[in-house]
PDB file of C-alpha atoms and ligand atoms in Angstrom:
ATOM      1  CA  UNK A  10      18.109 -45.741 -12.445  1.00 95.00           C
ATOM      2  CA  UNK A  11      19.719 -42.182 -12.250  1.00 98.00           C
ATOM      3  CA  UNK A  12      17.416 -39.689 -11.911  1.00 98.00           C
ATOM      4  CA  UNK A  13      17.833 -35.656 -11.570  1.00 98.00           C
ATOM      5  CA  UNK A  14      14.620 -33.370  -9.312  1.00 98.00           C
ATOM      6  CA  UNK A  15      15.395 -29.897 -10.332  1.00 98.00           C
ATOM      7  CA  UNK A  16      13.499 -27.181  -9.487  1.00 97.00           C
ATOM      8  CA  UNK A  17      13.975 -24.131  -7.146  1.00 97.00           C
ATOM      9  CA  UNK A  18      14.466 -23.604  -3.312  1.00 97.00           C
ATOM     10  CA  UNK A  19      10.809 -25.075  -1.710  1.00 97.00           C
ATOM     11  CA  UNK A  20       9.889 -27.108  -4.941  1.00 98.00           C
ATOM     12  CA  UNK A  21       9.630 -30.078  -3.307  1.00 98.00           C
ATOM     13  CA  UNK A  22      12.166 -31.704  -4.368  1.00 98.00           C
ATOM     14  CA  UNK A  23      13.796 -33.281  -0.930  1.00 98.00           C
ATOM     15  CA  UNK A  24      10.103 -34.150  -0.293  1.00 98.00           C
ATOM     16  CA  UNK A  25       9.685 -36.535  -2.937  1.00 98.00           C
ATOM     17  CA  UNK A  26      13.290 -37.869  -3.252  1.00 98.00           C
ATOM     18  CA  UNK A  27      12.484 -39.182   0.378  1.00 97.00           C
ATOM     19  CA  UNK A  28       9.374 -40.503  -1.344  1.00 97.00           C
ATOM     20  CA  UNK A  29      11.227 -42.430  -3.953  1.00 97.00           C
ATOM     21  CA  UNK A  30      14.203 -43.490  -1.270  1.00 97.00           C
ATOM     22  CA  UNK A  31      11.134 -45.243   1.056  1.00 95.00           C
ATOM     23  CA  UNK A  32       9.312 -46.772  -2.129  1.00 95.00           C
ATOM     24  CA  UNK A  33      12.242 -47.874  -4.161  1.00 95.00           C
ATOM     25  CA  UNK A  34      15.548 -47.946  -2.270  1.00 94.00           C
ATOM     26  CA  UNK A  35      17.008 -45.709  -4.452  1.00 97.00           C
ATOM     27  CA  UNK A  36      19.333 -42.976  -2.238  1.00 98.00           C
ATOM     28  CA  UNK A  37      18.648 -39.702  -2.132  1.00 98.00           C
ATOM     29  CA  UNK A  38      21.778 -37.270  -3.063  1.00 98.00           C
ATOM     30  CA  UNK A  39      21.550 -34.071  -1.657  1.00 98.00           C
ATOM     31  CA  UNK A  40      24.283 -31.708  -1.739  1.00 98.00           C
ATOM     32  CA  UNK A  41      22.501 -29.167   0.437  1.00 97.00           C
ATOM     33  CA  UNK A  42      22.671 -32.079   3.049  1.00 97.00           C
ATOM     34  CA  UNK A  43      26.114 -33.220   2.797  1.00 98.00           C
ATOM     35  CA  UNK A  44      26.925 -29.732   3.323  1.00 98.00           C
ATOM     36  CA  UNK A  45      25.015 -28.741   6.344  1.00 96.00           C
ATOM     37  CA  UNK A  46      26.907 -32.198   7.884  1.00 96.00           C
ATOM     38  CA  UNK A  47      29.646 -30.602   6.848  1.00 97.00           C
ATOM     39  CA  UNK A  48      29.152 -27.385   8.655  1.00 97.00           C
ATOM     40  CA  UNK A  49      28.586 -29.089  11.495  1.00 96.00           C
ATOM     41  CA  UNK A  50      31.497 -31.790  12.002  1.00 98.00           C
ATOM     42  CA  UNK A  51      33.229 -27.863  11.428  1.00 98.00           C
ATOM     43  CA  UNK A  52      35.483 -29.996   8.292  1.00 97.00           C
ATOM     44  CA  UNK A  53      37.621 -28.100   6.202  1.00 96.00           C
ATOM     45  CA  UNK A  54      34.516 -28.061   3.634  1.00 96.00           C
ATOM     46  CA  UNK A  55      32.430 -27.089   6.078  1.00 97.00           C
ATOM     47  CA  UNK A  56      34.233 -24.074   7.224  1.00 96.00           C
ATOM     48  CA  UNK A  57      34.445 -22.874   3.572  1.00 96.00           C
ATOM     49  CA  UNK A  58      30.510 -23.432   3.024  1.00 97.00           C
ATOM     50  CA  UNK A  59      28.775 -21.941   6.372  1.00 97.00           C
ATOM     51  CA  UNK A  60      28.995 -18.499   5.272  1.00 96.00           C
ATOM     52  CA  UNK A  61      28.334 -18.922   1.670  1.00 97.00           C
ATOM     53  CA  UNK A  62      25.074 -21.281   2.680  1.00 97.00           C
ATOM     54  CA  UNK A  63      23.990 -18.373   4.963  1.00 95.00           C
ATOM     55  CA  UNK A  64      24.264 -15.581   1.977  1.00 96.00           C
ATOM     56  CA  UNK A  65      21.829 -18.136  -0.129  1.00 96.00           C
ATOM     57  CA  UNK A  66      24.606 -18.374  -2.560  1.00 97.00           C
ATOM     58  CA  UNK A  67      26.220 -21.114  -4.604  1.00 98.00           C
ATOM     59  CA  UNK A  68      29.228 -23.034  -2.888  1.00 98.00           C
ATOM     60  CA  UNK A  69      32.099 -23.823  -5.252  1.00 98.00           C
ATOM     61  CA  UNK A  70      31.234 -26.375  -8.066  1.00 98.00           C
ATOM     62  CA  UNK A  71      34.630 -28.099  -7.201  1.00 97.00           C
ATOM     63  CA  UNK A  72      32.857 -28.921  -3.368  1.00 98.00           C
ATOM     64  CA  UNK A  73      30.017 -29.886  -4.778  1.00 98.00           C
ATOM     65  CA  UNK A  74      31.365 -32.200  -7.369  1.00 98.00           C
ATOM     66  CA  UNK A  75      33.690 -33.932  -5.098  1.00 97.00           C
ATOM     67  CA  UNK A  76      30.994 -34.260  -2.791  1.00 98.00           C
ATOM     68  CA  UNK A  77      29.105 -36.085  -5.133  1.00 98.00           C
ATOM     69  CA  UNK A  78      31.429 -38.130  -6.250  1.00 98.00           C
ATOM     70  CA  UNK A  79      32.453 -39.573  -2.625  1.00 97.00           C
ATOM     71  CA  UNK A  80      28.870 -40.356  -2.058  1.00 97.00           C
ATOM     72  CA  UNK A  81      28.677 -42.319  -5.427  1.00 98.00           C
ATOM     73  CA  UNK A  82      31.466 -44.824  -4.470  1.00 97.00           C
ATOM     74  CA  UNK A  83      29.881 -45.192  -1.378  1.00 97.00           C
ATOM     75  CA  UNK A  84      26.802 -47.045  -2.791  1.00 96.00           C
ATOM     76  CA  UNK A  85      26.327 -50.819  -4.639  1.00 93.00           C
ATOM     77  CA  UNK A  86      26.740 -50.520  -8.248  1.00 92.00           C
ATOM     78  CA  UNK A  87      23.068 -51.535  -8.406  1.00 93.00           C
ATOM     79  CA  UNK A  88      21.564 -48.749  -5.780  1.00 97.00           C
ATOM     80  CA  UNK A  89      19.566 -46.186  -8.130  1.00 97.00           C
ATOM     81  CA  UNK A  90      20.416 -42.170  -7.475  1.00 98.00           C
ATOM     82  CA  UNK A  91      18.353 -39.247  -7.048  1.00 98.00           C
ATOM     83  CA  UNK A  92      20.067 -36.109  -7.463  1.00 98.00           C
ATOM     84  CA  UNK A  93      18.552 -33.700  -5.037  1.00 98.00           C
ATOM     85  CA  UNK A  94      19.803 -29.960  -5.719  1.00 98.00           C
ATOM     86  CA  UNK A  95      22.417 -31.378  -7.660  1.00 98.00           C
ATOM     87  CA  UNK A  96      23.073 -29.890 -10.134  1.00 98.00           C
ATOM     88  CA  UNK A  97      22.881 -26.283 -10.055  1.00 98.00           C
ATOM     89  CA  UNK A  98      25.207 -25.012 -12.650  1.00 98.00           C
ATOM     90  CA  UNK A  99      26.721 -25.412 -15.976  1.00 98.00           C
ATOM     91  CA  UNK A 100      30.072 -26.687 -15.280  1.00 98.00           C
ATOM     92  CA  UNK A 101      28.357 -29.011 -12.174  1.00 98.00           C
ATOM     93  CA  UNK A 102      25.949 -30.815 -15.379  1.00 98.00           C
ATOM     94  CA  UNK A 103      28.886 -30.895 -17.470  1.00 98.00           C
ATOM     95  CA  UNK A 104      30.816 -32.691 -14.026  1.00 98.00           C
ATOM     96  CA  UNK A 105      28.154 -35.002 -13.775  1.00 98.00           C
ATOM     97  CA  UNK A 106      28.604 -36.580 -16.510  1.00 98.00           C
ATOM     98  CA  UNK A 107      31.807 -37.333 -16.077  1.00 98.00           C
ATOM     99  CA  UNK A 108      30.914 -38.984 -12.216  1.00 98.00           C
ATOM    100  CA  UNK A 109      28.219 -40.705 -13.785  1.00 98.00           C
ATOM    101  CA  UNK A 110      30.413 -42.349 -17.068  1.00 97.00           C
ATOM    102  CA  UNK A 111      33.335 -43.080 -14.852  1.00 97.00           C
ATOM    103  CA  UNK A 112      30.857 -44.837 -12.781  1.00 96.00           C
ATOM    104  CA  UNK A 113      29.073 -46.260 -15.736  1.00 96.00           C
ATOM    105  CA  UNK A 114      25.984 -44.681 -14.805  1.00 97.00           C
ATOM    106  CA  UNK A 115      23.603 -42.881 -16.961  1.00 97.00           C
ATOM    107  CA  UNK A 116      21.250 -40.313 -16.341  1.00 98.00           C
ATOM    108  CA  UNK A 117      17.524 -41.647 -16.927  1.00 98.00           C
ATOM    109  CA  UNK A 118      15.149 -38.827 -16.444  1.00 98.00           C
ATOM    110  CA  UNK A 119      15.523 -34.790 -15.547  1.00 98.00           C
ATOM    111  CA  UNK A 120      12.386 -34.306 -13.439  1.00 98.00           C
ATOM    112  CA  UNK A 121      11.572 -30.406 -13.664  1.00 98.00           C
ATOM    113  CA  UNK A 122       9.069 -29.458 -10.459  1.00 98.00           C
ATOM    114  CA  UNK A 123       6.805 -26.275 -11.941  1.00 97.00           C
ATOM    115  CA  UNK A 124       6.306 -24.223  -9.417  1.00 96.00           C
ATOM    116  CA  UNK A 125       4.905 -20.396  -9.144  1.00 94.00           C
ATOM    117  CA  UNK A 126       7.386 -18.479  -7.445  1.00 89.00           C
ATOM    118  CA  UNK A 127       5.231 -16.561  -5.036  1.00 89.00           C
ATOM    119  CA  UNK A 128       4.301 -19.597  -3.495  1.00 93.00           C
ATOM    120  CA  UNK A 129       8.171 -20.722  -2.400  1.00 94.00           C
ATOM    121  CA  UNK A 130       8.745 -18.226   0.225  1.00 94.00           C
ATOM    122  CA  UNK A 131       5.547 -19.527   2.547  1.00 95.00           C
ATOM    123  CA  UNK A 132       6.809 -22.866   1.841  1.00 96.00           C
ATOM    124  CA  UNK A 133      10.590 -22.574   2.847  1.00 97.00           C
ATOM    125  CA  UNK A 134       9.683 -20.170   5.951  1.00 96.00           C
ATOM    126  CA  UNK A 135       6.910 -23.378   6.843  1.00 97.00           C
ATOM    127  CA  UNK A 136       9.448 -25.973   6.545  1.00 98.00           C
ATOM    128  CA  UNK A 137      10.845 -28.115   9.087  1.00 98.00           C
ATOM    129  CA  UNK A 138      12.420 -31.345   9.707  1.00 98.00           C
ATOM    130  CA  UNK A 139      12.949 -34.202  12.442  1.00 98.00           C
ATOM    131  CA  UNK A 140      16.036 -33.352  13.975  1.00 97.00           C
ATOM    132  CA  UNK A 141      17.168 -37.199  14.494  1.00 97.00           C
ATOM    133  CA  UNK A 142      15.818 -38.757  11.233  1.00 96.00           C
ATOM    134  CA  UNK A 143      15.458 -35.648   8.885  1.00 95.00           C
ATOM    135  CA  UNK A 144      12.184 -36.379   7.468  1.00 97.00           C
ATOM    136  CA  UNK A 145      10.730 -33.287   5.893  1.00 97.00           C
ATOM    137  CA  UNK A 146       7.332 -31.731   7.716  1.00 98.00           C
ATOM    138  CA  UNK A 147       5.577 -27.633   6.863  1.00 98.00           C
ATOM    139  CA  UNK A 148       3.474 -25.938   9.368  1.00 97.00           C
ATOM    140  CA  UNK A 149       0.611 -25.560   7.245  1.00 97.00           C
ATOM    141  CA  UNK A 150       1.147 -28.450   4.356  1.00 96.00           C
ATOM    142  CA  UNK A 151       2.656 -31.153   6.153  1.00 96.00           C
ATOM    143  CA  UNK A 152       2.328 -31.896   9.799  1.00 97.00           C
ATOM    144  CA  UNK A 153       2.895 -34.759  11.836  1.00 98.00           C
ATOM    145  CA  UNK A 154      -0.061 -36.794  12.109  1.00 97.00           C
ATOM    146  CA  UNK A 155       0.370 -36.714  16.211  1.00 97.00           C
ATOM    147  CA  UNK A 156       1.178 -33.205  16.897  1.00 95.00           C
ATOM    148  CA  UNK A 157       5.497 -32.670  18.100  1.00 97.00           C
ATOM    149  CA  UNK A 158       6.109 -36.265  16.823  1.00 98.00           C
ATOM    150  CA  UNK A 159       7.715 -37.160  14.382  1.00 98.00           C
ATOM    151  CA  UNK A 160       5.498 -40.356  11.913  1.00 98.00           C
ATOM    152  CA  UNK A 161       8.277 -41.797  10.943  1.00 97.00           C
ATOM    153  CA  UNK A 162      10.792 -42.358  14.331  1.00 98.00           C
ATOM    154  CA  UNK A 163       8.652 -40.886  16.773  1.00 98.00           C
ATOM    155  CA  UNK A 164      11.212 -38.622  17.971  1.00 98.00           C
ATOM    156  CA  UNK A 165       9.750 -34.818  19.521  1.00 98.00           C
ATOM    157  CA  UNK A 166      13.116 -32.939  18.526  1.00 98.00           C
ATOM    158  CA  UNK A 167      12.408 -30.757  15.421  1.00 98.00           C
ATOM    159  CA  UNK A 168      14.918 -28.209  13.385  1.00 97.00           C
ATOM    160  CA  UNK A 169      14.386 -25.018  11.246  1.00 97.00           C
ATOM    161  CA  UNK A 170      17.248 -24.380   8.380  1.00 96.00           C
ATOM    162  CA  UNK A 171      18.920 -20.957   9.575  1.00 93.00           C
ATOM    163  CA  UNK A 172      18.813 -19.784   5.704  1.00 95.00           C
ATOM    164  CA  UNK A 173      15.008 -20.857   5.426  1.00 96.00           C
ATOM    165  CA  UNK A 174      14.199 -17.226   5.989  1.00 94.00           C
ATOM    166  CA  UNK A 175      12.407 -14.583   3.368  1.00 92.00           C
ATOM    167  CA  UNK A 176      15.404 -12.934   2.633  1.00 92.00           C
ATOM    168  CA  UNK A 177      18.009 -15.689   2.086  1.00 95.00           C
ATOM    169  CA  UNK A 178      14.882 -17.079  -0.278  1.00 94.00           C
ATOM    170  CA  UNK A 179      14.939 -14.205  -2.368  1.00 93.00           C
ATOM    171  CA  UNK A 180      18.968 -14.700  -2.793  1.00 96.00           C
ATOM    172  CA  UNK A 181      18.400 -18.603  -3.674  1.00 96.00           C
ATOM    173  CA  UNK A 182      15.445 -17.880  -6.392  1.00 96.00           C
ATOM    174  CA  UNK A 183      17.606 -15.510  -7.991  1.00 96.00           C
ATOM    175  CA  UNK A 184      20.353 -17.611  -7.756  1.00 97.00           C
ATOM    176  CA  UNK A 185      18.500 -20.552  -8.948  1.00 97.00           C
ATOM    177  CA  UNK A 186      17.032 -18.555 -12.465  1.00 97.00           C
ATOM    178  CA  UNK A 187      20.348 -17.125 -13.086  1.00 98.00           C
ATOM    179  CA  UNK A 188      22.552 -20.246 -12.812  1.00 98.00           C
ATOM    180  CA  UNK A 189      20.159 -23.126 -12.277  1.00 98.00           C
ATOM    181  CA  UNK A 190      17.627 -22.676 -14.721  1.00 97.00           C
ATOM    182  CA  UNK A 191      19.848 -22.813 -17.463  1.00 97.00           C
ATOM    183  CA  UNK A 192      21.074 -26.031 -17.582  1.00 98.00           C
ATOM    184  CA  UNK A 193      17.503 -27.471 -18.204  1.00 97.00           C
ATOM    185  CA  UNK A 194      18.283 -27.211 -22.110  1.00 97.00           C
ATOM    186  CA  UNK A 195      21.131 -29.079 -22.360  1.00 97.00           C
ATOM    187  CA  UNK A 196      19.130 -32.712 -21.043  1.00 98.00           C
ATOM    188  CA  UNK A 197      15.941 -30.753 -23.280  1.00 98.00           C
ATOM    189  CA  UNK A 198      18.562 -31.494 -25.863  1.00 98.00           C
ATOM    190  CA  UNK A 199      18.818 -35.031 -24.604  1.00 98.00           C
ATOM    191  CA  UNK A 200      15.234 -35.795 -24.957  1.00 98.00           C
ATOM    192  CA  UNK A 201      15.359 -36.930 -21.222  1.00 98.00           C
ATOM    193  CA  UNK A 202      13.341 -33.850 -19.362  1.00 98.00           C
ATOM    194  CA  UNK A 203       9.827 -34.714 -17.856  1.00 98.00           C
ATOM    195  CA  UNK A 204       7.916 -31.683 -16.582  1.00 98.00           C
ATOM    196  CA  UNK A 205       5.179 -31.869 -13.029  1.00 98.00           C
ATOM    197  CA  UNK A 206       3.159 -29.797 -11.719  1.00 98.00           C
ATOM    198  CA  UNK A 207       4.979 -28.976  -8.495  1.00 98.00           C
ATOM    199  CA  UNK A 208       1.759 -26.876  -6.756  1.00 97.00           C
ATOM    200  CA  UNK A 209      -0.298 -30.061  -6.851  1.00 97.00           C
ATOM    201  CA  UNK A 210      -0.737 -31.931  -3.687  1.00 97.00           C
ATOM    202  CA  UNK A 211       2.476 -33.801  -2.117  1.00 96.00           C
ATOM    203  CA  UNK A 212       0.419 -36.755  -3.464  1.00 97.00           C
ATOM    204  CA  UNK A 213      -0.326 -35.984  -6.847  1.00 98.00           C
ATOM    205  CA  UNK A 214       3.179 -34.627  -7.536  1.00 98.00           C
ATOM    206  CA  UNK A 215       4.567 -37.932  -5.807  1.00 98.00           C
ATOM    207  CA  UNK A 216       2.613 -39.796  -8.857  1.00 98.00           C
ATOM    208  CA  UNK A 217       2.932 -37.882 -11.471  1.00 98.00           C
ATOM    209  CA  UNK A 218       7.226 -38.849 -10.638  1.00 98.00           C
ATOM    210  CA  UNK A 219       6.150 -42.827 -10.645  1.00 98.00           C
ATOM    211  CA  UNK A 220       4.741 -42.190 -13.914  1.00 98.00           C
ATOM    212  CA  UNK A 221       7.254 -40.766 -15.196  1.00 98.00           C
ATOM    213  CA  UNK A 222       9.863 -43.075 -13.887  1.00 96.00           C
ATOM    214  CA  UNK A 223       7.307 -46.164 -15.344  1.00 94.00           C
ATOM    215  CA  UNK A 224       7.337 -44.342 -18.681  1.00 83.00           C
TER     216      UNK A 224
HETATM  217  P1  LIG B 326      13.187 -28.414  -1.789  1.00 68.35           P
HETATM  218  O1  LIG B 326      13.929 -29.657  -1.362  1.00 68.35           O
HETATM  219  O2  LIG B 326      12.901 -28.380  -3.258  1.00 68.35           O
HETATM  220  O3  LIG B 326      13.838 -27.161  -1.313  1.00 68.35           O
HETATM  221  P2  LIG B 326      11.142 -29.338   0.114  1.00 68.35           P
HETATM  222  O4  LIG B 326      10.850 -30.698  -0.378  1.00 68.35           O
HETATM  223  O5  LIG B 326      11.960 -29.208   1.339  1.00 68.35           O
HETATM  224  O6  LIG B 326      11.756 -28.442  -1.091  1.00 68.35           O
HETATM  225  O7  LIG B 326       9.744 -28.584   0.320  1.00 68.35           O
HETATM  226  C1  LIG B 326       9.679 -27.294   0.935  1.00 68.35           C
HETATM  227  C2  LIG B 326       8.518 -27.255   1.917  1.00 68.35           C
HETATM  228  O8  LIG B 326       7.286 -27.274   1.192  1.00 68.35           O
HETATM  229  C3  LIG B 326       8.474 -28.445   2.871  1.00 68.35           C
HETATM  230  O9  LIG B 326       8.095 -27.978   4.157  1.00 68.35           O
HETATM  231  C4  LIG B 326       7.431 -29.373   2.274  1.00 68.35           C
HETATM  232  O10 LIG B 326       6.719 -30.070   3.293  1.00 68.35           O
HETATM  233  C5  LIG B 326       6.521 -28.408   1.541  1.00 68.35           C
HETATM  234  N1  LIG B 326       6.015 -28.971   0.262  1.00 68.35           N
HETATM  235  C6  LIG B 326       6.705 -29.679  -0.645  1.00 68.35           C
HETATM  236  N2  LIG B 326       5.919 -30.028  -1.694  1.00 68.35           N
HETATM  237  C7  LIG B 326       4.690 -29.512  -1.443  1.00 68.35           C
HETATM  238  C8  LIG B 326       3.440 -29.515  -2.145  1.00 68.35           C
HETATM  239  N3  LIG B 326       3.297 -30.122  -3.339  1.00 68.35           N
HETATM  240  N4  LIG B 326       2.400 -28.884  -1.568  1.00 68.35           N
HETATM  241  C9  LIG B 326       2.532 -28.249  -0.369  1.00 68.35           C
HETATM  242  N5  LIG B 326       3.689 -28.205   0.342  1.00 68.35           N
HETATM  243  C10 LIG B 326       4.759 -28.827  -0.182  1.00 68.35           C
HETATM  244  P1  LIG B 327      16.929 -26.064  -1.167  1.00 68.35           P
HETATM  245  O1  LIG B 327      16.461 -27.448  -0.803  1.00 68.35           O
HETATM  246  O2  LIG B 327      16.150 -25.035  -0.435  1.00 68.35           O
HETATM  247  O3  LIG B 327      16.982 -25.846  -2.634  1.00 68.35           O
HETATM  248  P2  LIG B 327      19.597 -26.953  -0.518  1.00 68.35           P
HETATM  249  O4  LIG B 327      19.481 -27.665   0.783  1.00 68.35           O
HETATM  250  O5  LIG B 327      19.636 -27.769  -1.742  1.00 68.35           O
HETATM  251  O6  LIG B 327      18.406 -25.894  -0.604  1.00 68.35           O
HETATM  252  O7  LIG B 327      20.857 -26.012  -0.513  1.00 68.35           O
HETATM  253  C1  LIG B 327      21.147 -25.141   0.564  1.00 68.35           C
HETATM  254  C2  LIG B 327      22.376 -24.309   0.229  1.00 68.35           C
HETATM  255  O8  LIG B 327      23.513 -25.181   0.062  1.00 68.35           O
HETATM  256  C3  LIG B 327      22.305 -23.541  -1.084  1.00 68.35           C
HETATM  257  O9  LIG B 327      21.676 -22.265  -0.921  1.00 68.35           O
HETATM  258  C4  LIG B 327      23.784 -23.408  -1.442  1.00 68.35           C
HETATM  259  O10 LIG B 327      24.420 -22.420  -0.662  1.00 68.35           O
HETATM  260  C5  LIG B 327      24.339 -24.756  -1.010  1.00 68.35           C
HETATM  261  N1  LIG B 327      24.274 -25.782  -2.084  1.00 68.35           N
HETATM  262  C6  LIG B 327      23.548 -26.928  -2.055  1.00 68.35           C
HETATM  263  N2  LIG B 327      23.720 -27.629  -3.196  1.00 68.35           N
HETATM  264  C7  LIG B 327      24.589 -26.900  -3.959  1.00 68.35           C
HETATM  265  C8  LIG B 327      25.140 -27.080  -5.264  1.00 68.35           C
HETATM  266  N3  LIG B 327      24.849 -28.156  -6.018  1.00 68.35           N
HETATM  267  N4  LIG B 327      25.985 -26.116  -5.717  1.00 68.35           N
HETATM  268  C9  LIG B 327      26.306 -25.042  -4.978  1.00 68.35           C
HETATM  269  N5  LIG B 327      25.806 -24.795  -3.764  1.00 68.35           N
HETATM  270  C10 LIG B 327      24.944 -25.723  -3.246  1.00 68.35           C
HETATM  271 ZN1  LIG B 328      11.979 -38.627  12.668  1.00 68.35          ZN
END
């Protein structure tokens, strides 16, 4: 199974590809990952993307692509993918499909997280992560069940993204409806787009997705 979560910055959509990885084994793609451990090994990818990342705007589709591409042959044949922020333009859909056929993979289901815009700033400037096994926590919708540690490795280091502030948020949304948004038609056109409610709770929008990937 090959599955895209689309939706804009604070959706959720890291939150329930973890979800999926932990239920189903399928691997969670994220771009937005790769290139923050890019940034930091400081590779030649890296160095290109810090600034760009900082601005809230969209690193080259050629990065992202080949990015994407490397992480593909890097998994069994057999290992289902969940496109995480991935893709975000035109020419990174049309891309895809060219990974995915070389590969022969197909895409199964678009999953489009509805969300109301004014709620995406609290939720990016809440958001935080475990800084040794990156699982995804917010400061008002998500804490860890023992306060400063971690449920999942139990580890008491925690990170903030530098561009998870209001004003790189504003830059990403508009991003996001100017370049994002518009690839939705194309997989409408496919027959292949499921839309969820993305302001549910984690746990309703969590099965709403195994419905739709049941369906
Ligand atoms: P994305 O990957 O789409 O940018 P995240 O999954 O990182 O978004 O979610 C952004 C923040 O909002 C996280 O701190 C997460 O815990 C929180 N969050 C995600 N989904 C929900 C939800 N349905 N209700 C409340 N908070 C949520
Ligand atoms: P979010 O989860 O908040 O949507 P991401 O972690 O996916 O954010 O992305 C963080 C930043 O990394 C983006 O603002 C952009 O600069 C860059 N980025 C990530 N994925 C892509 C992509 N597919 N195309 C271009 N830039 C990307
Ligand atoms: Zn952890």
């Amino acid at each position: 199974m090959n599955i895209i979560l689309l939706g804009p910055p604070g959706a959720g959509k890291g939150t329930q590809a973890q979800r999926l990885v932990e239920r189903h084994g399928m691997r969670q793609l994220s771009t937005g990952d790769m290139l923050r451990a890019a940034v930091k090994a400081g590779t030649p990818v890296g160095l290109r993307a810090k600034a760009v990342m900082e601005r809230g705007e969209l690193v080259s589709d050629e990065i992202v692509s080949a990015l994407i591409g490397e992480e593909l042959d890097s998994m069994g044949a057999d290992t289902g993918a969940i496109f995480d922020g991935y893709p975000r333009t035109e020419a990174q859909a049309a891309s895809l499909d060219g990974i995915l056929s070389a590969r022969g993979r197909t895409l199964d289901h678009v999953i489009e997280l509805d969300v109301n815009e004014d709620a995406l700033v609290e939720r990016i400037t809440g958001r935080f992560t475990c800084a040794n096994c990156g699982k995804g926590y917010h400061d008002k919708f998500e804490q860890p069940r023992i306060p400063g540690t971690c449920d999942k490795c139990g580890s008491t280091e925690f990170k903030r993204r530098p561009d998870d502030n209001e004003e790189t948020v504003r830059t990403r949304m508009a991003e996001y409806r100017a370049k994002t948004a518009p690839i939705l038609p194309i997989y409408e056109a496919r027959g292949i787009v499921s839309r969820v409610n993305g302001m549910a709770e984690l746990d309703h929008v969590t099965a709403a997705i195994e419905k739709v990937l049941e369906g």
